XYZ file of N, CA, C and O in Angstrom:
628
model
N 124.411 85.908 114.400
C 124.157 86.370 113.046
C 122.949 85.662 112.447
O 122.128 86.286 111.793
N 122.861 84.336 112.682
C 121.720 83.587 112.169
C 120.416 84.085 112.775
O 119.388 84.125 112.110
N 120.483 84.465 114.041
C 119.290 84.970 114.716
C 118.814 86.278 114.081
O 117.615 86.503 113.916
N 119.760 87.146 113.691
C 119.422 88.412 113.056
C 118.781 88.162 111.699
O 117.766 88.767 111.352
N 119.346 87.251 110.913
C 118.792 86.914 109.605
C 117.399 86.320 109.765
O 116.463 86.673 109.043
N 117.236 85.416 110.722
C 115.945 84.799 110.966
C 114.921 85.847 111.396
O 113.781 85.850 110.911
N 115.326 86.764 112.264
C 114.436 87.831 112.692
C 114.043 88.713 111.513
O 112.875 89.093 111.361
N 114.998 89.018 110.655
C 114.728 89.818 109.468
C 113.704 89.131 108.564
O 112.766 89.768 108.082
N 113.857 87.833 108.344
C 112.927 87.080 107.494
C 111.529 87.076 108.100
O 110.534 87.290 107.400
N 111.438 86.886 109.397
C 110.140 86.880 110.065
C 109.475 88.248 109.946
O 108.286 88.345 109.626
N 110.230 89.313 110.174
C 109.668 90.653 110.079
C 109.209 90.975 108.658
O 108.175 91.606 108.461
N 109.961 90.564 107.662
C 109.575 90.783 106.267
C 108.300 90.032 105.925
O 107.429 90.551 105.233
N 108.186 88.804 106.406
C 106.998 87.999 106.142
C 105.765 88.655 106.749
O 104.728 88.776 106.102
N 105.884 89.094 107.993
C 104.763 89.760 108.661
C 104.428 91.064 107.955
O 103.262 91.386 107.737
N 105.444 91.811 107.572
C 105.231 93.074 106.882
C 104.512 92.865 105.561
O 103.572 93.576 105.224
N 104.935 91.879 104.789
C 104.290 91.598 103.506
C 102.859 91.150 103.714
O 101.962 91.539 102.978
N 102.619 90.342 104.715
C 101.256 89.881 104.994
C 100.373 91.069 105.356
O 99.236 91.167 104.907
N 100.888 91.990 106.153
C 100.108 93.172 106.523
C 99.859 94.073 105.333
O 98.783 94.626 105.188
N 100.842 94.256 104.463
C 100.652 95.072 103.275
C 99.587 94.473 102.374
O 98.751 95.181 101.828
N 99.610 93.169 102.181
C 98.591 92.525 101.365
C 97.229 92.650 102.015
O 96.235 92.850 101.334
N 97.155 92.545 103.334
C 95.878 92.686 104.026
C 95.321 94.092 103.828
O 94.135 94.270 103.614
N 96.190 95.096 103.876
C 95.719 96.462 103.666
C 95.227 96.661 102.247
O 94.235 97.318 102.018
N 95.919 96.113 101.280
C 95.513 96.277 99.898
C 94.203 95.554 99.628
O 93.368 96.014 98.896
N 94.018 94.406 100.280
C 92.816 93.624 100.067
C 91.661 94.066 100.959
O 90.637 93.421 100.998
N 91.814 95.154 101.694
C 90.776 95.589 102.630
C 89.441 95.818 101.945
O 88.402 95.691 102.555
N 89.460 96.140 100.681
C 88.208 96.417 99.993
C 87.505 95.154 99.507
O 86.334 95.189 99.215
N 88.171 94.050 99.417
C 87.591 92.792 98.947
C 86.815 92.951 97.637
O 87.266 92.503 96.618
N 85.685 93.569 97.663
C 84.789 93.669 96.513
C 85.338 94.555 95.388
O 84.782 94.569 94.292
N 86.390 95.289 95.645
C 86.883 96.264 94.678
C 87.611 95.645 93.487
O 87.836 96.327 92.492
N 87.976 94.403 93.572
C 88.698 93.801 92.454
C 87.754 93.440 91.311
O 88.145 93.445 90.156
N 86.526 93.130 91.631
C 85.529 92.797 90.615
C 84.897 94.072 90.080
O 85.105 95.155 90.617
N 84.100 93.922 89.033
C 83.295 95.035 88.542
C 81.841 94.587 88.542
O 81.547 93.391 88.543
N 80.941 95.551 88.531
C 79.522 95.258 88.696
C 78.711 95.911 87.589
O 79.082 96.956 87.065
N 77.579 95.287 87.284
C 76.709 95.826 86.245
C 75.444 96.441 86.833
O 74.664 97.045 86.107
N 75.258 96.292 88.149
C 74.123 96.919 88.829
C 74.566 97.434 90.190
O 75.526 96.933 90.778
N 73.827 98.393 90.677
C 74.094 98.931 92.011
C 73.829 97.848 93.049
O 74.598 97.673 93.995
N 72.736 97.110 92.867
C 72.379 96.049 93.820
C 73.467 94.993 93.947
O 73.741 94.517 95.047
N 74.102 94.623 92.837
C 75.146 93.593 92.918
C 76.355 94.098 93.711
O 76.983 93.343 94.450
N 76.668 95.375 93.594
C 77.767 95.944 94.382
C 77.413 95.953 95.867
O 78.229 95.572 96.710
N 76.179 96.347 96.197
C 75.751 96.360 97.600
C 75.679 94.950 98.174
O 75.939 94.757 99.364
N 75.351 93.967 97.353
C 75.331 92.577 97.815
C 76.732 92.153 98.243
O 76.911 91.516 99.281
N 77.735 92.517 97.464
C 79.111 92.180 97.824
C 79.530 92.891 99.110
O 80.158 92.294 99.970
N 79.167 94.157 99.242
C 79.513 94.903 100.456
C 78.880 94.242 101.678
O 79.532 94.056 102.701
N 77.621 93.870 101.569
C 76.920 93.229 102.697
C 77.535 91.890 103.054
O 77.641 91.539 104.226
N 77.935 91.141 102.036
C 78.489 89.803 102.266
C 79.932 89.831 102.742
O 80.439 88.833 103.252
N 80.605 90.967 102.589
C 82.025 91.086 102.947
C 82.277 92.314 103.798
O 82.926 93.268 103.364
N 81.788 92.310 105.035
C 82.021 93.484 105.886
C 83.504 93.651 106.195
O 84.261 92.688 106.186
N 83.901 94.883 106.442
C 85.285 95.160 106.803
C 85.472 94.779 108.260
O 84.778 95.299 109.138
N 86.384 93.863 108.504
C 86.621 93.370 109.854
C 87.465 94.356 110.649
O 88.268 95.092 110.083
N 87.265 94.350 111.947
C 88.043 95.170 112.883
C 87.935 96.664 112.581
O 88.892 97.402 112.754
N 86.776 97.092 112.078
C 86.596 98.502 111.779
C 85.154 98.892 112.085
O 84.230 98.121 111.869
N 84.990 100.105 112.583
C 83.649 100.593 112.863
C 83.064 101.342 111.678
O 81.897 101.691 111.682
N 83.870 101.605 110.651
C 83.364 102.317 109.485
C 83.666 101.539 108.215
O 84.610 100.770 108.148
N 82.841 101.752 107.245
C 83.010 101.114 105.944
C 83.250 102.216 104.933
O 82.335 102.930 104.542
N 84.508 102.385 104.540
C 84.888 103.482 103.654
C 84.856 103.129 102.178
O 85.285 103.927 101.355
N 84.373 101.952 101.841
C 84.330 101.590 100.429
C 83.358 102.512 99.696
O 82.252 102.761 100.141
N 83.817 103.026 98.574
C 83.041 103.974 97.786
C 82.669 103.352 96.452
O 83.233 102.327 96.056
N 81.743 103.994 95.763
C 81.286 103.501 94.472
C 81.802 104.417 93.375
O 81.657 105.631 93.452
N 82.399 103.813 92.372
C 82.859 104.543 91.192
C 82.001 104.080 90.033
O 82.041 102.913 89.649
N 81.200 104.984 89.525
C 80.310 104.663 88.417
C 80.954 105.061 87.103
O 81.471 106.178 86.973
N 80.921 104.160 86.151
C 81.279 104.475 84.779
C 79.952 104.494 84.025
O 79.329 103.456 83.807
N 79.492 105.689 83.693
C 78.237 105.833 82.969
C 78.530 105.813 81.480
O 79.351 106.586 80.993
N 77.868 104.921 80.791
C 78.075 104.792 79.351
C 76.777 105.103 78.630
O 75.690 104.971 79.177
N 76.926 105.492 77.404
C 75.787 105.794 76.551
C 75.781 104.774 75.423
O 76.538 104.901 74.471
N 74.986 103.733 75.552
C 74.933 102.686 74.536
C 76.028 101.648 74.740
O 76.910 101.792 75.580
N 75.953 100.573 73.979
C 76.921 99.479 74.034
C 77.236 99.061 75.469
O 78.391 98.856 75.839
N 76.217 98.910 76.276
C 76.402 98.624 77.694
C 77.126 97.299 77.919
O 78.043 97.217 78.726
N 76.743 96.244 77.224
C 77.384 94.937 77.427
C 78.870 94.988 77.097
O 79.701 94.483 77.841
N 79.209 95.589 75.976
C 80.619 95.686 75.570
C 81.423 96.468 76.608
O 82.546 96.090 76.950
N 80.849 97.547 77.136
C 81.557 98.342 78.147
C 81.658 97.602 79.469
O 82.672 97.706 80.148
N 80.644 96.837 79.852
C 80.706 96.070 81.089
C 81.737 94.952 80.987
O 82.419 94.641 81.955
N 81.870 94.365 79.822
C 82.857 93.295 79.632
C 84.286 93.802 79.742
O 85.199 93.043 80.051
N 84.496 95.078 79.533
C 85.842 95.652 79.687
C 86.300 95.599 81.139
O 87.489 95.614 81.416
N 85.358 95.564 82.070
C 85.715 95.573 83.488
C 86.503 96.827 83.824
O 86.181 97.923 83.387
N 87.575 96.643 84.597
C 88.408 97.783 84.976
C 89.123 98.388 83.775
O 89.599 99.522 83.831
N 89.188 97.672 82.658
C 89.843 98.208 81.462
C 89.049 99.328 80.804
O 89.530 99.941 79.857
N 87.859 99.605 81.311
C 87.120 100.762 80.805
C 87.881 102.041 81.139
O 87.739 103.056 80.491
N 88.709 101.951 82.175
C 89.624 103.049 82.524
C 90.955 102.703 81.875
O 91.548 101.680 82.169
N 91.427 103.553 80.998
C 92.581 103.189 80.177
C 93.932 103.401 80.838
O 94.936 102.915 80.339
N 93.976 104.116 81.951
C 95.248 104.389 82.606
C 95.458 103.423 83.772
O 94.653 103.383 84.705
N 96.552 102.677 83.758
C 96.821 101.655 84.772
C 97.015 102.251 86.175
O 96.579 101.669 87.163
N 97.644 103.414 86.274
C 97.832 104.039 87.589
C 96.480 104.401 88.210
O 96.246 104.178 89.403
N 95.594 104.942 87.414
C 94.252 105.284 87.903
C 93.528 104.025 88.354
O 92.893 104.010 89.415
N 93.646 102.958 87.596
C 92.999 101.695 87.954
C 93.549 101.184 89.282
O 92.782 100.770 90.164
N 94.850 101.206 89.464
C 95.453 100.712 90.713
C 94.968 101.505 91.921
O 94.667 100.930 92.968
N 94.888 102.804 91.785
C 94.419 103.641 92.888
C 92.944 103.359 93.175
O 92.540 103.183 94.323
N 92.151 103.284 92.131
C 90.708 103.083 92.297
C 90.376 101.726 92.901
O 89.464 101.618 93.724
N 91.109 100.696 92.538
C 90.809 99.346 93.027
C 91.041 99.182 94.529
O 90.595 98.203 95.107
N 91.687 100.109 95.158
C 91.935 100.003 96.597
C 90.693 100.295 97.418
O 90.503 99.707 98.478
N 89.861 101.238 96.974
C 88.739 101.699 97.792
C 87.396 101.777 97.077
O 86.394 102.119 97.695
N 87.382 101.503 95.789
C 86.174 101.739 95.011
C 85.637 100.460 94.379
O 86.395 99.626 93.898
N 84.316 100.360 94.361
C 83.644 99.314 93.609
C 83.224 99.950 92.294
O 82.531 100.982 92.294
N 83.653 99.383 91.182
C 83.332 99.931 89.868
C 82.022 99.340 89.368
O 81.868 98.122 89.288
N 81.100 100.233 89.050
C 79.800 99.830 88.516
C 79.658 100.495 87.156
O 79.677 101.721 87.047
N 79.526 99.696 86.110
C 79.356 100.221 84.759
C 77.892 100.085 84.384
O 77.360 98.978 84.339
N 77.246 101.216 84.150
C 75.821 101.193 83.827
C 75.495 102.194 82.729
O 76.233 103.151 82.491
N 74.367 101.951 82.082
C 73.854 102.843 81.045
C 73.229 104.053 81.738
O 72.362 103.905 82.593
N 73.681 105.235 81.379
C 73.181 106.431 82.062
C 71.683 106.609 81.872
O 71.005 107.119 82.759
N 71.139 106.171 80.763
C 69.719 106.339 80.519
C 68.864 105.441 81.408
O 67.749 105.806 81.776
N 69.372 104.281 81.780
C 68.595 103.383 82.639
C 68.455 103.927 84.053
O 67.492 103.626 84.753
N 69.399 104.747 84.476
C 69.350 105.318 85.817
C 68.228 106.344 85.926
O 67.666 106.557 87.002
N 67.869 106.953 84.834
C 66.819 107.963 84.854
C 65.427 107.349 85.019
O 64.451 108.071 85.188
N 65.325 106.038 85.013
C 64.059 105.353 85.198
C 63.524 105.648 86.603
O 64.194 105.355 87.593
N 62.319 106.219 86.717
C 61.808 106.622 88.033
C 61.622 105.472 89.018
O 61.681 105.673 90.222
N 61.432 104.263 88.542
C 61.213 103.160 89.482
C 62.491 102.711 90.178
O 62.454 101.873 91.061
N 63.631 103.274 89.839
C 64.881 102.940 90.527
C 64.989 103.593 91.903
O 65.834 103.219 92.701
N 64.162 104.605 92.181
C 64.160 105.291 93.478
C 65.540 105.769 93.902
O 65.971 105.567 95.026
N 66.246 106.403 92.998
C 67.573 106.923 93.306
C 67.474 108.352 93.825
O 66.552 109.088 93.465
N 68.421 108.760 94.668
C 68.387 110.128 95.196
C 68.468 111.166 94.077
O 69.166 110.963 93.081
N 67.760 112.283 94.228
C 67.784 113.319 93.186
C 69.188 113.856 92.913
O 69.500 114.216 91.785
N 70.050 113.903 93.943
C 71.420 114.380 93.742
C 72.167 113.474 92.767
O 72.952 113.932 91.951
N 71.911 112.193 92.854
C 72.553 111.214 91.978
C 72.068 111.400 90.544
O 72.856 111.444 89.610
N 70.788 111.543 90.370
C 70.207 111.687 89.037
C 70.612 113.017 88.403
O 70.878 113.080 87.200
N 70.730 114.078 89.207
C 71.051 115.390 88.647
C 72.429 115.425 88.001
O 72.644 116.165 87.046
N 73.364 114.635 88.484
C 74.703 114.602 87.896
C 74.638 114.068 86.468
O 75.309 114.558 85.573
N 73.825 113.085 86.259
C 73.729 112.437 84.948
C 73.117 113.360 83.910
O 73.553 113.405 82.773
N 72.123 114.116 84.287
C 71.397 114.954 83.332
C 72.272 116.034 82.701
O 71.966 116.530 81.631
N 73.352 116.398 83.332
C 74.173 117.491 82.826
C 75.258 117.058 81.851
O 76.010 117.873 81.371
N 75.359 115.794 81.576
C 76.420 115.321 80.699
C 75.880 114.845 79.363
O 74.892 114.141 79.308
N 76.554 115.249 78.322
C 76.225 114.770 76.979
C 77.335 113.859 76.469
O 77.492 113.681 75.270
N 78.096 113.298 77.370
C 79.247 112.475 77.042
C 78.835 111.010 76.864
O 77.867 110.557 77.459
N 79.602 110.282 76.059
C 79.370 108.849 75.908
C 79.909 108.052 77.087
O 79.489 106.938 77.338
N 80.875 108.626 77.818
C 81.463 107.977 78.982
C 81.866 109.046 79.985
O 82.546 110.006 79.642
N 81.405 108.887 81.218
C 81.853 109.755 82.297
C 81.780 108.979 83.597
O 81.156 107.931 83.688
N 82.473 109.505 84.603
C 82.623 108.811 85.876
C 82.087 109.668 87.006
O 82.215 110.896 86.991
N 81.517 108.997 88.005
C 81.007 109.673 89.188
C 81.381 108.836 90.401
O 81.204 107.615 90.400
N 81.900 109.494 91.436
C 82.174 108.831 92.710
C 81.020 109.154 93.649
O 80.616 110.317 93.769
N 80.506 108.121 94.310
C 79.482 108.340 95.324
C 79.857 107.580 96.592
O 80.661 106.652 96.552
N 79.239 107.978 97.682
C 79.352 107.169 98.886
C 78.295 106.060 98.806
O 77.588 105.952 97.797
N 78.162 105.266 99.831
C 77.221 104.157 99.773
C 75.767 104.615 99.834
O 74.861 103.846 99.522
N 75.521 105.868 100.189
C 74.172 106.424 100.145
C 73.862 106.991 98.760
O 72.826 107.607 98.555
N 74.768 106.770 97.816
C 74.664 107.234 96.431
C 74.692 108.757 96.312
O 74.184 109.325 95.363
N 75.319 109.401 97.277
C 75.493 110.842 97.189
C 76.781 111.129 96.413
O 77.861 110.762 96.850
N 76.668 111.794 95.267
C 77.857 112.052 94.441
C 78.687 113.209 94.986
O 78.144 114.189 95.479
N 80.008 113.061 94.903
C 80.867 114.157 95.343
C 82.057 114.379 94.443
O 82.862 115.268 94.699
N 82.207 113.622 93.381
C 83.257 113.879 92.390
C 82.817 113.273 91.069
O 82.142 112.238 91.039
N 83.183 113.933 89.989
C 82.864 113.391 88.666
C 83.871 113.923 87.657
O 84.560 114.908 87.911
N 83.971 113.245 86.540
C 84.857 113.673 85.467
C 84.477 112.944 84.186
O 83.844 111.906 84.203
N 84.887 113.516 83.081
C 84.666 112.898 81.779
C 85.879 112.045 81.417
O 86.913 112.111 82.093
N 85.749 111.278 80.371
C 86.819 110.367 79.963
C 88.091 111.105 79.546
O 89.181 110.542 79.614
N 87.972 112.364 79.143
C 89.165 113.096 78.696
C 89.724 114.062 79.746
O 90.533 114.925 79.442
N 89.333 113.874 81.005
C 89.831 114.714 82.099
C 91.332 114.482 82.313
O 91.857 113.405 82.039
N 92.007 115.486 82.817
C 93.426 115.409 83.122
C 93.679 114.330 84.181
O 92.983 114.260 85.196
N 94.677 113.498 83.950
C 94.994 112.381 84.840
C 95.259 112.832 86.275
O 94.800 112.197 87.230
N 95.993 113.913 86.456
C 96.306 114.383 87.809
C 95.045 114.753 88.587
O 94.954 114.506 89.785
N 94.079 115.329 87.912
C 92.816 115.685 88.560
C 92.068 114.427 88.984
O 91.553 114.338 90.102
N 92.035 113.420 88.116
C 91.363 112.160 88.437
C 92.028 111.497 89.642
O 91.361 111.078 90.586
N 93.343 111.417 89.618
C 94.082 110.794 90.721
C 93.824 111.542 92.029
O 93.588 110.925 93.068
N 93.831 112.862 91.992
C 93.548 113.649 93.197
C 92.159 113.346 93.741
O 91.974 113.160 94.940
N 91.185 113.277 92.867
C 89.814 113.002 93.309
C 89.684 111.601 93.895
O 88.982 111.402 94.879
N 90.373 110.646 93.308
C 90.321 109.283 93.817
C 90.995 109.180 95.175
O 90.538 108.457 96.052
N 92.085 109.889 95.362
C 92.831 109.801 96.635
C 92.111 110.517 97.769
O 92.244 110.124 98.921
N 91.354 111.557 97.457
C 90.615 112.258 98.493
C 89.473 111.364 98.998
O 89.162 111.344 100.172
N 88.897 110.610 98.088
C 87.810 109.727 98.484
C 86.625 110.523 98.976
O 86.231 111.498 98.371
N 86.085 110.117 100.106
C 84.890 110.731 100.670
C 85.222 112.001 101.422
O 84.360 112.597 102.057
N 86.453 112.404 101.389
C 86.853 113.645 102.041
C 87.491 113.401 103.395
O 87.503 112.291 103.895
N 88.031 114.441 103.973
C 88.719 114.305 105.247
C 87.777 114.020 106.396
O 86.640 114.212 106.339
């Protein structure tokens, strides 16, 4: 009986360690960033071990004005805790002023810039891959289920 209990404790410990390792796979996703370069610096400094692919994605919170105040919110810029928990698993959050991205010296892909030009919102979100190619976006008042679906799909199948 003691052997069974001991085996159970060992298996639970290993299981918990593996679950934490899976959750922490993104490393850089717990912090928030104020520039694209700072997010890429973290990705470069923290490669995903034992994997041939790097699935970490970028979640941009584009703000219009009050950039410092919005950056200080960190992940709290997203008001729903479930959305934050899902996003922190695979996404690096970058909060930036949408107008600064339109600066031509940033050399950003036209697909990335075109998403910004179509919004007149004070806050909106865009998911991109590490090549800054956007594939999902939403405004701050989007339906929660739609946001969660987009976050879970990630870069697609």
